[in-house]
XYZ file of C-alpha atoms in Angstrom:
320
model
C 122.462 91.414 77.110
C 126.150 91.103 76.199
C 127.260 92.569 72.882
C 128.998 89.780 70.974
C 130.979 90.242 67.780
C 131.521 87.326 65.420
C 134.356 87.426 62.873
C 134.396 84.739 60.160
C 137.572 84.516 58.104
C 138.559 83.352 54.622
C 139.187 79.725 53.759
C 137.345 78.474 50.681
C 135.083 75.428 50.810
C 136.978 73.819 53.686
C 136.909 77.146 55.509
C 133.127 77.224 55.252
C 133.035 73.717 56.712
C 135.331 74.883 59.525
C 132.971 77.771 60.354
C 129.947 75.476 60.389
C 131.604 73.017 62.763
C 132.945 75.680 65.131
C 129.623 77.521 65.396
C 127.607 74.325 65.866
C 129.938 73.115 68.633
C 129.884 76.533 70.289
C 126.079 76.637 70.240
C 125.854 73.092 71.588
C 128.175 73.722 74.540
C 127.248 77.285 75.509
C 123.680 77.608 74.243
C 124.641 80.824 72.456
C 122.944 81.356 69.097
C 125.199 82.998 66.466
C 122.096 84.610 64.969
C 122.032 86.847 68.071
C 125.483 88.364 67.396
C 125.556 92.150 67.668
C 127.935 92.350 64.706
C 129.056 89.753 62.165
C 132.102 90.386 59.966
C 132.620 88.026 57.045
C 135.515 87.637 54.640
C 135.335 85.308 51.622
C 134.027 81.954 52.919
C 133.111 83.783 56.100
C 130.871 86.141 54.152
C 128.843 83.189 52.854
C 128.436 81.873 56.392
C 127.522 85.371 57.611
C 124.784 85.633 54.966
C 123.432 82.242 56.030
C 123.354 83.137 59.719
C 121.746 86.518 59.121
C 119.300 84.775 56.802
C 118.088 82.718 59.765
C 119.983 79.419 59.514
C 120.685 77.898 62.955
C 124.261 76.822 63.599
C 123.340 73.131 63.685
C 121.837 73.439 60.213
C 125.075 74.831 58.802
C 126.545 71.441 59.688
C 123.507 69.513 58.487
C 123.651 71.220 55.081
C 127.365 70.503 54.747
C 126.780 66.820 55.536
C 123.613 66.486 53.485
C 121.617 65.546 56.594
C 118.005 66.522 57.420
C 117.549 70.101 58.587
C 115.660 71.310 61.633
C 112.192 72.755 61.115
C 113.648 76.279 61.286
C 116.428 75.486 58.845
C 114.119 73.729 56.405
C 111.779 76.723 56.428
C 114.664 79.102 55.667
C 116.031 77.143 52.700
C 112.536 76.475 51.350
C 111.639 80.175 51.446
C 114.937 81.006 49.710
C 114.476 78.138 47.238
C 117.904 76.794 48.082
C 119.041 73.195 48.121
C 118.886 71.682 51.622
C 122.238 70.034 50.902
C 125.720 71.451 50.320
C 126.114 74.137 47.694
C 127.901 73.037 44.493
C 131.415 74.328 43.870
C 132.048 75.905 40.443
C 134.734 74.163 38.371
C 138.159 75.706 38.189
C 138.837 78.207 35.397
C 139.914 76.683 32.101
C 142.134 77.998 29.340
C 145.281 80.083 29.299
C 145.760 82.884 31.849
C 144.831 86.332 30.610
C 146.126 89.793 31.339
C 146.669 91.141 34.862
C 143.381 91.951 36.568
C 144.230 95.604 37.217
C 147.619 97.311 37.005
C 146.047 100.356 38.635
C 146.593 98.830 42.047
C 150.350 98.916 41.410
C 150.139 102.580 40.420
C 148.139 103.306 43.581
C 150.796 101.576 45.661
C 153.530 103.672 44.061
C 151.594 106.875 44.811
C 150.937 105.917 48.440
C 153.250 103.039 49.444
C 152.334 103.398 53.129
C 148.817 102.274 52.248
C 149.853 99.392 49.989
C 148.705 95.888 50.916
C 150.981 93.195 49.416
C 148.108 90.795 48.890
C 146.062 93.402 47.060
C 148.995 94.234 44.790
C 149.422 90.556 43.931
C 145.669 90.309 43.256
C 145.909 93.147 40.747
C 148.904 91.596 38.993
C 147.362 88.125 38.725
C 145.225 87.298 35.670
C 141.552 88.015 36.289
C 139.587 84.890 37.111
C 136.900 83.681 34.741
C 134.501 81.693 36.935
C 131.178 83.488 37.395
C 129.985 84.485 40.854
C 126.330 84.541 39.772
C 125.440 81.521 41.905
C 126.937 83.210 44.977
C 124.982 86.395 44.280
C 121.713 84.531 43.832
C 122.211 82.354 46.901
C 122.908 85.240 49.270
C 120.219 87.498 47.796
C 117.600 84.755 48.046
C 118.198 84.566 51.797
C 117.629 88.323 52.087
C 114.731 89.273 49.818
C 114.103 92.456 51.827
C 117.624 93.759 51.302
C 120.622 94.124 53.592
C 120.242 92.383 56.990
C 118.807 94.613 59.696
C 121.422 93.569 62.251
C 124.970 94.801 61.681
C 126.633 92.694 58.995
C 129.951 93.750 57.474
C 131.293 92.060 54.353
C 134.966 92.609 53.487
C 136.315 92.888 49.936
C 139.368 94.428 48.274
C 139.202 97.170 45.660
C 141.277 96.400 42.569
C 141.510 100.117 41.830
C 143.040 101.188 45.127
C 144.144 97.911 46.698
C 142.348 98.950 49.881
C 139.803 97.197 52.047
C 136.120 98.028 51.565
C 133.675 96.932 54.262
C 130.220 96.667 52.747
C 127.427 97.276 55.240
C 129.495 99.662 57.327
C 128.664 103.353 57.369
C 130.241 105.142 54.421
C 130.731 102.026 52.284
C 129.453 101.845 48.699
C 125.856 100.714 48.358
C 125.479 97.067 47.379
C 123.065 94.188 47.633
C 124.125 91.515 50.087
C 124.623 89.054 47.221
C 126.918 91.454 45.369
C 128.981 92.094 48.490
C 129.326 88.391 49.304
C 130.325 87.604 45.732
C 132.926 90.387 45.805
C 134.286 89.085 49.099
C 134.545 85.570 47.617
C 136.162 86.533 44.289
C 139.439 84.654 44.716
C 142.021 86.257 42.377
C 142.742 84.114 39.359
C 139.689 81.910 40.071
C 136.491 83.985 40.194
C 135.916 86.979 37.967
C 136.188 90.311 39.839
C 132.820 91.737 40.872
C 131.846 95.232 39.728
C 129.922 97.381 42.212
C 129.362 101.091 41.644
C 131.998 101.314 38.927
C 134.792 99.682 40.951
C 135.954 96.073 40.713
C 136.424 93.975 43.805
C 138.130 90.714 44.749
C 138.399 88.485 47.794
C 138.779 90.452 51.031
C 141.282 87.842 52.195
C 143.991 89.485 50.078
C 143.985 92.326 52.623
C 143.549 90.197 55.737
C 142.463 86.587 56.167
C 140.044 87.645 58.928
C 139.918 91.469 58.922
C 139.259 91.280 62.647
C 140.886 94.686 63.037
C 137.794 96.405 61.621
C 135.861 95.731 64.832
C 138.461 97.415 67.060
C 136.510 100.705 67.417
C 133.302 98.889 68.393
C 132.224 98.548 72.012
C 131.794 94.800 72.316
C 131.838 92.558 75.370
C 133.448 89.671 73.487
C 134.681 88.987 69.963
C 134.709 85.437 68.624
C 137.021 84.788 65.668
C 136.784 81.704 63.458
C 140.036 81.638 61.465
C 140.292 78.632 59.110
C 143.509 79.873 57.447
C 145.363 80.331 60.724
C 146.704 77.551 62.954
C 147.517 76.756 66.546
C 151.189 77.486 67.193
C 154.268 75.607 68.300
C 154.490 72.955 65.614
C 156.962 72.119 62.872
C 156.701 72.550 59.135
C 154.270 70.629 56.960
C 153.090 71.370 53.394
C 150.912 74.453 53.424
C 151.962 75.530 56.902
C 153.792 78.643 55.662
C 150.486 80.243 54.635
C 148.896 79.254 57.935
C 151.857 80.588 59.910
C 151.513 83.894 58.089
C 147.806 83.845 58.894
C 148.557 83.130 62.551
C 150.962 86.080 62.776
C 148.507 88.383 61.032
C 145.676 87.282 63.317
C 147.808 87.784 66.444
C 148.633 91.334 65.372
C 145.000 92.260 64.724
C 143.708 90.592 67.888
C 146.226 92.592 69.901
C 144.627 95.790 68.566
C 141.343 94.746 70.135
C 142.839 93.618 73.415
C 144.668 96.920 73.842
C 141.248 98.570 73.715
C 140.019 96.226 76.438
C 137.939 93.942 74.183
C 138.175 90.238 75.091
C 138.821 87.962 72.099
C 138.534 84.189 71.699
C 139.960 82.672 68.524
C 139.160 79.320 66.920
C 142.023 77.989 64.803
C 142.779 74.584 63.237
C 144.855 72.128 65.219
C 147.085 69.404 63.704
C 144.236 67.003 62.991
C 142.040 69.773 61.635
C 144.792 70.834 59.226
C 145.191 67.283 57.955
C 141.448 67.024 57.337
C 141.425 70.376 55.514
C 144.335 69.461 53.250
C 146.063 71.789 50.806
C 143.196 72.556 48.429
C 140.755 74.895 50.144
C 138.303 74.538 47.250
C 138.039 70.738 47.434
C 134.365 69.876 48.105
C 135.308 66.256 48.738
C 136.847 67.253 52.074
C 133.812 69.143 53.344
C 132.209 66.332 55.359
C 135.489 65.158 56.918
C 136.365 68.719 57.925
C 132.978 69.258 59.565
C 133.210 66.042 61.595
C 136.849 66.543 62.607
C 136.590 70.230 63.529
C 133.328 69.786 65.420
C 134.947 67.025 67.496
C 138.128 68.993 68.186
C 136.164 72.152 69.041
C 133.938 70.274 71.491
C 137.045 68.954 73.258
C 138.639 72.411 73.342
C 135.490 73.955 74.794
C 135.673 71.509 77.710
C 138.736 73.294 79.086
C 137.883 75.339 82.204
C 139.945 78.335 81.071
C 138.097 78.444 77.757
C 134.747 78.140 79.519
C 135.630 81.145 81.697
C 136.608 83.282 78.701
C 133.275 82.534 77.054
C 131.266 83.629 80.108
C 129.837 86.721 78.322
C 127.892 84.405 75.998
C 125.619 83.575 78.891
C 125.134 87.172 79.989
């Protein structure tokens, strides 16, 4: 059986909808079940999706939950056992009140001591005021899907340490010990929005401040194919539109990391928003009102993209 890696990037609520649509379309066209992935890497929104997949949710039910539609028998059994809502998860309100002090000036000191290790996004995260929105609901949701502890199959959850500014990959050998819910919450702790998550004496924020996908972490693995769902990237060759600067930066970052894998001989297929997908996703990644439109639009565009013969050939390992 082919060893497939699945990398799920950051992207907020609309990013989670993007993942659901991509994975459902992929399963529909190829017959491949994301639950069978040899390794799943999740960052921020991608960590929530990773927890759902490893918790047993079929790809089609990721879409059904986002749309508030009936789940399959398998999906209904999973959410019932976890005591989760069969519909979309609520989105916590934005933080209120005046901004507070910087989250952690230590990350700036760490960057001054070792500038070659400094990650600009992590430095900014440390300088921004700490968010105030609780991640308790995220912790409880992910933990309820995994009552026996960390998933048995390889699941890596990416977060950024506020102390060092470096990437920490929970679930990978040598990483700090954490419950899956704690790791997912840490990975989702958007600076200035969610409160940092404390694990083992260190505080963590959204892994997207280091990389929007962190696909580079799978480079040493021996995989037959790596699939990357990158909601904060974009397909190239288009002009400027509001919000495109962030997506262009994400596209460049993704291209650099994917090249690391390809130099090692690992085939990679990336899923990135096209023009219509970007319009559906809008500028506010935390807008739950866009969730259904994003799912429908991205599923449709992904199905069309998967019809291309060259794409079909690149996905051949999924049938091995």
